[in-house]
mmCIF file of C-alpha atoms in Angstrom:
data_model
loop_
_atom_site.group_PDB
_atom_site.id
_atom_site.type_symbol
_atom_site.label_atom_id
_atom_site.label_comp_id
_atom_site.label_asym_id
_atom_site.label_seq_id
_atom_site.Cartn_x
_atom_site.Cartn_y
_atom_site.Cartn_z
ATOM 1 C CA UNK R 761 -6.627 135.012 8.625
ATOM 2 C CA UNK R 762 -7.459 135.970 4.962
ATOM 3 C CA UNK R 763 -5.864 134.177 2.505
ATOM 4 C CA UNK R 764 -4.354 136.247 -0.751
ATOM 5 C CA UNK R 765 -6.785 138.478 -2.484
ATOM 6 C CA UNK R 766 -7.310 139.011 -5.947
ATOM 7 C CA UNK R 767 -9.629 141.506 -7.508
ATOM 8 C CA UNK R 768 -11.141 141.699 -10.262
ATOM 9 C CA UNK R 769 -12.145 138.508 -9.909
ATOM 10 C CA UNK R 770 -13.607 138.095 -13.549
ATOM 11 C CA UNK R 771 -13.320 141.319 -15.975
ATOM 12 C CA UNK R 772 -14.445 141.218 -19.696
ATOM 13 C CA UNK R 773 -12.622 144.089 -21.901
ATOM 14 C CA UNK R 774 -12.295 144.881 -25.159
ATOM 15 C CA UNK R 775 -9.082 144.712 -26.863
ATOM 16 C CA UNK R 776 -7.207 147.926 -26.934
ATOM 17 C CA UNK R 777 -7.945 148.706 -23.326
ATOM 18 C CA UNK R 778 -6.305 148.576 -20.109
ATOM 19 C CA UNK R 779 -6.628 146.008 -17.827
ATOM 20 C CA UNK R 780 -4.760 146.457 -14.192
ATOM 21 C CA UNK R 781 -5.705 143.078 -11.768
ATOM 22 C CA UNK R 782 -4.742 143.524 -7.956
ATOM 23 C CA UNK R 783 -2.901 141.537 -5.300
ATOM 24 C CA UNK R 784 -3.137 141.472 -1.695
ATOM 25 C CA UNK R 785 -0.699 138.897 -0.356
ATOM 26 C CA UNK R 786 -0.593 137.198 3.077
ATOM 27 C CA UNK R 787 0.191 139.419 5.743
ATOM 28 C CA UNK R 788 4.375 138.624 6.661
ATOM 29 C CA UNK R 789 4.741 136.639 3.375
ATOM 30 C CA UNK R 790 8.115 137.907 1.730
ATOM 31 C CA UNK R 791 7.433 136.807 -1.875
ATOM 32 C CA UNK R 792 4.668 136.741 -4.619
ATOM 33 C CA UNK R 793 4.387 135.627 -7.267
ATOM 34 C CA UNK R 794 2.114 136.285 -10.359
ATOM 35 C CA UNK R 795 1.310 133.326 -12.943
ATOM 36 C CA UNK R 796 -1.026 132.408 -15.863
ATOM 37 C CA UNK R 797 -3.303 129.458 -16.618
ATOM 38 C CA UNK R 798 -4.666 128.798 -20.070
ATOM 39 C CA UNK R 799 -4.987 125.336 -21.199
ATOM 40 C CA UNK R 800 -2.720 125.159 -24.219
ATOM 41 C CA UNK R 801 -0.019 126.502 -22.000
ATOM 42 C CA UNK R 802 -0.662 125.525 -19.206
ATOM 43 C CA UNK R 803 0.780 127.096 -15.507
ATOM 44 C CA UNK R 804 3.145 129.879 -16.664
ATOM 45 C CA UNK R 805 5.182 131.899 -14.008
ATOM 46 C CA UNK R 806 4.976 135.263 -15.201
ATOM 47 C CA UNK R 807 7.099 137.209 -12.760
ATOM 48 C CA UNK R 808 7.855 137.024 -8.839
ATOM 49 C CA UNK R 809 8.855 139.666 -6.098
ATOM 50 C CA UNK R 810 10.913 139.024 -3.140
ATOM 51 C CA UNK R 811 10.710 141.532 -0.442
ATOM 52 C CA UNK R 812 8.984 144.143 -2.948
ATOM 53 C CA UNK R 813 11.765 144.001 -5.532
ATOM 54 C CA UNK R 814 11.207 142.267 -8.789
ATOM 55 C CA UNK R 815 13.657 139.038 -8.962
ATOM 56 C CA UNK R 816 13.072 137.476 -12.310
ATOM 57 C CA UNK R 817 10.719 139.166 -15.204
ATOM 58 C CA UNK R 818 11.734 136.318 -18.155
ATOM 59 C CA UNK R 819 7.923 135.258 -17.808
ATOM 60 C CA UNK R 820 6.231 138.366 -18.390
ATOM 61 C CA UNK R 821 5.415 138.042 -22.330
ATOM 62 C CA UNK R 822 6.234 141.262 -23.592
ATOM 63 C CA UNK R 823 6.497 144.872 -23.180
ATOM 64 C CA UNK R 824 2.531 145.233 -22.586
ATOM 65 C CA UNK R 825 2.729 143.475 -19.162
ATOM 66 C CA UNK R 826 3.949 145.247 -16.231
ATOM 67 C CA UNK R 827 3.635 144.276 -13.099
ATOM 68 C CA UNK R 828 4.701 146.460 -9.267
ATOM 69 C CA UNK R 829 4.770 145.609 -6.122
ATOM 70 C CA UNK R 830 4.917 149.357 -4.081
ATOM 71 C CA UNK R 831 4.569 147.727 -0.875
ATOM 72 C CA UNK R 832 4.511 144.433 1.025
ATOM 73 C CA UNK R 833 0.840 144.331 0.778
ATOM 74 C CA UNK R 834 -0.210 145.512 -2.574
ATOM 75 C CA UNK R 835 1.057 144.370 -6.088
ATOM 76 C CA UNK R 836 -0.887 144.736 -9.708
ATOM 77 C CA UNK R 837 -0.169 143.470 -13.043
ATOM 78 C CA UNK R 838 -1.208 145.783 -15.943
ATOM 79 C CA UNK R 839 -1.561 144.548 -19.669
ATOM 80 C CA UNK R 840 -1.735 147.922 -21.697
ATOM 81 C CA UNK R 841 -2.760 147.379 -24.311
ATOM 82 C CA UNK R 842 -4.708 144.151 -24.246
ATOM 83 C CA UNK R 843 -5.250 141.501 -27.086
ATOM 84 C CA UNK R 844 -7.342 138.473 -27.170
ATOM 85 C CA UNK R 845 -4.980 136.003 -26.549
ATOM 86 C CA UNK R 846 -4.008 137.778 -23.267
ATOM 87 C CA UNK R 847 -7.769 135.814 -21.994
ATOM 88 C CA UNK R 848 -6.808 133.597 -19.013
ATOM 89 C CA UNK R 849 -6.841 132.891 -15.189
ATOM 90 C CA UNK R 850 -4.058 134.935 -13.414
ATOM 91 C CA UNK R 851 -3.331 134.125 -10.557
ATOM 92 C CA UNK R 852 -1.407 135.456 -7.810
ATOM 93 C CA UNK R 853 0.661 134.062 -4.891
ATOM 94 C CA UNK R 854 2.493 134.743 -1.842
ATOM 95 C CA UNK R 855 5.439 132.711 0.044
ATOM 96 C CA UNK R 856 6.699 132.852 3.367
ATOM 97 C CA UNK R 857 10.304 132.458 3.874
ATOM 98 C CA UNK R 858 11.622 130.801 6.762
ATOM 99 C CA UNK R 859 11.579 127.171 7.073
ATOM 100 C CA UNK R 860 8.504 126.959 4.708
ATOM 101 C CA UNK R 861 9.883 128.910 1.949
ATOM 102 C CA UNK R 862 8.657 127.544 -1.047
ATOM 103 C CA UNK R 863 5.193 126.777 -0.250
ATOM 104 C CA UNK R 864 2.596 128.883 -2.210
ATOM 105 C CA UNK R 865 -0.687 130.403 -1.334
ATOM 106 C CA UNK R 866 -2.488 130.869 -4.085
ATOM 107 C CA UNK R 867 -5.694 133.493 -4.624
ATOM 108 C CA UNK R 868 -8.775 132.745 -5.941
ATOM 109 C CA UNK R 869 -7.239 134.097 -9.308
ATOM 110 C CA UNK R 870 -8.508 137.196 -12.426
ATOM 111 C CA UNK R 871 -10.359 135.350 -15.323
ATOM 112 C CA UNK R 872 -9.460 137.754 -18.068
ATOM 113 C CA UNK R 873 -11.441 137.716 -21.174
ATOM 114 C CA UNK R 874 -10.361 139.860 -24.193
ATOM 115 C CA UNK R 875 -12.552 140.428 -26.579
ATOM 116 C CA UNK P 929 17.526 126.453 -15.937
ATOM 117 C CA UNK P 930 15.055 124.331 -13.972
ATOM 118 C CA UNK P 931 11.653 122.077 -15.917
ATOM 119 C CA UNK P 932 9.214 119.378 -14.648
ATOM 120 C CA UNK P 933 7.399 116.811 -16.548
ATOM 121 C CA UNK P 934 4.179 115.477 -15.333
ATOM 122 C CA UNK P 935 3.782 112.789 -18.811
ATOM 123 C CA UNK P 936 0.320 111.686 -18.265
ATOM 124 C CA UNK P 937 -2.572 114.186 -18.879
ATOM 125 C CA UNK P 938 -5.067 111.808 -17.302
ATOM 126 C CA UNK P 939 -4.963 108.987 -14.373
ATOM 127 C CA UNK P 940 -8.226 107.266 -14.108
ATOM 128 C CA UNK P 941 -8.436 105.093 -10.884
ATOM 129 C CA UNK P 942 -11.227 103.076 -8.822
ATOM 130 C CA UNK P 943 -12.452 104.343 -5.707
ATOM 131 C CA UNK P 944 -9.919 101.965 -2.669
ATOM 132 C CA UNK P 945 -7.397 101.472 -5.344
ATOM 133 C CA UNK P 946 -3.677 102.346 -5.360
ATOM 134 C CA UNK P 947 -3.067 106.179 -7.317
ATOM 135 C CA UNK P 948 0.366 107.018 -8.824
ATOM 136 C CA UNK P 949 0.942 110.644 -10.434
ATOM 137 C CA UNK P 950 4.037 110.717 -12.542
ATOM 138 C CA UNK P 951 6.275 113.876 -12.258
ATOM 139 C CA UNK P 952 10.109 113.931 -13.142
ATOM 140 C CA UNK P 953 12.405 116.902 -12.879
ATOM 141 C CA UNK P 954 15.455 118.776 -14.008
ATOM 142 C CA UNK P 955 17.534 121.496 -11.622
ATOM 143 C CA UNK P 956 20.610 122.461 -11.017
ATOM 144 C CA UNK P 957 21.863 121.411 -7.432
ATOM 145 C CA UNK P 958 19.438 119.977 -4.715
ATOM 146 C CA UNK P 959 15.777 120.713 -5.742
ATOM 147 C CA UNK P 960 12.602 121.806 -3.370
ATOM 148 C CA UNK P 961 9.790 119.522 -4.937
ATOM 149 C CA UNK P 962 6.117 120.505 -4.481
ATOM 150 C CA UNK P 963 2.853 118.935 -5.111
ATOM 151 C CA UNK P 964 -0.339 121.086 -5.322
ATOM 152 C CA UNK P 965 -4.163 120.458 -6.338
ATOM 153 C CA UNK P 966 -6.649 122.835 -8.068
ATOM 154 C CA UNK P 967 -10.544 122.039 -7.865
ATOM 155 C CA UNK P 968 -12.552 123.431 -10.450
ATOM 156 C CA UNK P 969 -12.623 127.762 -9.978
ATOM 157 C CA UNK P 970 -9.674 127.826 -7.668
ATOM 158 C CA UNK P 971 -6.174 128.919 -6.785
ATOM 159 C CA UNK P 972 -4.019 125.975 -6.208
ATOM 160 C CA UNK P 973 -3.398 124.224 -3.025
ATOM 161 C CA UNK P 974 -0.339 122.803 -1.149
ATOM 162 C CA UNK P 975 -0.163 119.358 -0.419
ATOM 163 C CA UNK P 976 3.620 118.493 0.216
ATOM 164 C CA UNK P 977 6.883 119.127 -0.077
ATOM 165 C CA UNK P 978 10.304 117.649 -0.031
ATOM 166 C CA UNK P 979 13.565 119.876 0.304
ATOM 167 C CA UNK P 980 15.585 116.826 2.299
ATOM 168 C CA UNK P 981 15.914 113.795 4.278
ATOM 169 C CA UNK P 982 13.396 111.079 4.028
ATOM 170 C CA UNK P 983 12.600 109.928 0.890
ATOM 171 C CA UNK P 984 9.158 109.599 1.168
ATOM 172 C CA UNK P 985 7.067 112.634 2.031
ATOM 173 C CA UNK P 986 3.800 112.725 3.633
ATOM 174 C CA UNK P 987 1.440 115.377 3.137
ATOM 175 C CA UNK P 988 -2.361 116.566 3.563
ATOM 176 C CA UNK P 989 -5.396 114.189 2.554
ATOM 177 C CA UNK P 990 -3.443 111.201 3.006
ATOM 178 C CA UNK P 991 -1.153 111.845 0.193
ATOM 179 C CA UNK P 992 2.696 110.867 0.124
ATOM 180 C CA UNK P 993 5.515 111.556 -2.529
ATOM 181 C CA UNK P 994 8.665 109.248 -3.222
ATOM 182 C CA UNK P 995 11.930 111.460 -4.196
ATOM 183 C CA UNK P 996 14.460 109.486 -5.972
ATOM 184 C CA UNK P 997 17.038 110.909 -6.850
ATOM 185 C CA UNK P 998 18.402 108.501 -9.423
ATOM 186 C CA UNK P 999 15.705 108.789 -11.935
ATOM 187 C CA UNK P 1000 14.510 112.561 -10.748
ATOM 188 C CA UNK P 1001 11.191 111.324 -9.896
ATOM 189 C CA UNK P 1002 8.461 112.546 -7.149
ATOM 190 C CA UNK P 1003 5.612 110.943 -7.994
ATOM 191 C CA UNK P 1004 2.447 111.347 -5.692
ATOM 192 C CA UNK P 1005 1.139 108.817 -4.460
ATOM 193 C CA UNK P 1006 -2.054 107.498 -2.152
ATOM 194 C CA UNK P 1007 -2.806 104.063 -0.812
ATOM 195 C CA UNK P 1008 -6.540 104.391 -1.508
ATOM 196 C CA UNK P 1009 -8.288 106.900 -3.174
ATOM 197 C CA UNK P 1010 -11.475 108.716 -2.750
ATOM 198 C CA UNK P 1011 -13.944 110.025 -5.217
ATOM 199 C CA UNK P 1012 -12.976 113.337 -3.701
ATOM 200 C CA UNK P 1013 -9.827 113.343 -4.582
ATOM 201 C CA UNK P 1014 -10.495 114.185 -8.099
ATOM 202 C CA UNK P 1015 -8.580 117.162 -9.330
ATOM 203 C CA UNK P 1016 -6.352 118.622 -11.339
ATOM 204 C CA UNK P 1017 -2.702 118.045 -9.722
ATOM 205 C CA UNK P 1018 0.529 119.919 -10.315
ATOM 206 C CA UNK P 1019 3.650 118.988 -9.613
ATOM 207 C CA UNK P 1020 6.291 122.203 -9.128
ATOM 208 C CA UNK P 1021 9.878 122.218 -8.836
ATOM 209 C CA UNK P 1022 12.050 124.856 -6.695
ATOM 210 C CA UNK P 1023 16.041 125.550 -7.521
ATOM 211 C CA UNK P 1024 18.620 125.435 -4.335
ATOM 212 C CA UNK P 1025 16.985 128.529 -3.139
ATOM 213 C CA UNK P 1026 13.224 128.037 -3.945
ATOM 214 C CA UNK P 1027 12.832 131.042 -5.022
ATOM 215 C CA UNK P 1028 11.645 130.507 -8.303
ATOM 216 C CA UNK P 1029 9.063 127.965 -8.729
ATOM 217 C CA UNK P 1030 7.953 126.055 -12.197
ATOM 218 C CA UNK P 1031 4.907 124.045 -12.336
ATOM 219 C CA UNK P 1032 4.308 120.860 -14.471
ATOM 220 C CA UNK P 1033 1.440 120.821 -16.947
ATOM 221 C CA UNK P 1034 -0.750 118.875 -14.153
ATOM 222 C CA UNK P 1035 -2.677 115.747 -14.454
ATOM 223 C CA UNK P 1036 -6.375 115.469 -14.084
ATOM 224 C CA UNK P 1037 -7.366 112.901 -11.360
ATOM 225 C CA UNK P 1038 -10.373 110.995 -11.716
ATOM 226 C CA UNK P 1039 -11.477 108.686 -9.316
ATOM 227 C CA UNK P 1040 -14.492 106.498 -10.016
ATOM 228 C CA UNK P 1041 -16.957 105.175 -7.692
#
């Protein structure tokens, strides 16, 4: 089975400009998840979806990151505008429920550079 | 509101020695703890998990994690370690309902021929 997929999977912009990066979670998973990775801050949870609806958005930095999840197998998260300290690995993550609710699969993640 | 700790950036240990990674915890009501490792370019893995029962946790590569509750500690543990097991580890924290999940800062693993 494929595991979650993230595209792009490295994108260089300049700041101003739009930047949308795409999730395809695991097939039956009923939550995702969408974090950042920088090293002075480390692993931050940005926002996460349960069954398509957004739970808890306190991550997402400010008003230039959305993120949607139309369906169970698509989600994005746009930054519009973009600035340079925006540059970092997102990644993004899906969750079955059940009896291993919890556990995270992670994709390969977005390096985002803005320049 | 729920926060891990993970206080040592670095653990440096001998290939056949004894590795301890340090990770302490604060949630309300019974936690979901989580170990996971990231190699160099990649997502993160899972490597265990404790929600209840035993206190000490098994997992993937011959990895194990002590919950006690008393000190709200799950540190990872492995009774020898292998030059491939250096990586960058995270320890995550779940509340009641593991819904949300919050990840430590990580420590970097380095195991040394």
């Amino acid at each position: 089975d494929a595991g979650v997929i993230q595209s792009p999977r490295h994108e260089v912009t300049e700041m101003g400009q739009e930047v949308t990066l795409r999730c395809k979670p695991i097939s039956g998973h009923n939550s995702l998840f969408w974090y950042r990775q920088t090293m002075m801050r480390g692993l931050e949870l940005l926002i996460y979806f349960n069954n398509n609806v957004p739970i808890d958005d306190s991550g997402m930095p400010e008003d230039r990151f959305s993120a949607k999840m139309p369906n169970a197998s698509f989600s994005t998260l746009k930054i519009q505008p973009s600035e340079p300290r925006d540059s970092a690995v997102y990644f993004c993550a899906s969750s079955p429920g059940g009896g291993r609710k919890g556990e995270l699969f992670f994709g390969e993640g977005s390096r985002l550079t803005v320049l | 509101a729920q926060s891990v700790a993970q206080p040592e950036d670095q653990v440096n240990v001998a290939e056949g020695n004894p590795l301890t990674v340090k990770c302490t915890y604060s949630v309300s009501g019974n936690p979901y703890l989580f170990w996971y490792v990231q190699y160099p370019n990649r997502g993160l893995q899972f490597l265990l998990k404790y929600i209840t029962g035993d206190n000490l946790v098994k997992g993937s590569y011959g990895f194990e994690a002590e919950f006690n509750k008393s000190q709200t500690s799950f540190h990872l543990k492995k009774p020898s370690a292998l030059v491939s097991d250096s990586a960058l580890y995270f320890c995550a924290v779940g509340g009641s309902s593991a819904s949300k999940i919050i990840f430590g800062s990580g420590t970097r693993l380095s195991i040394r021929p």
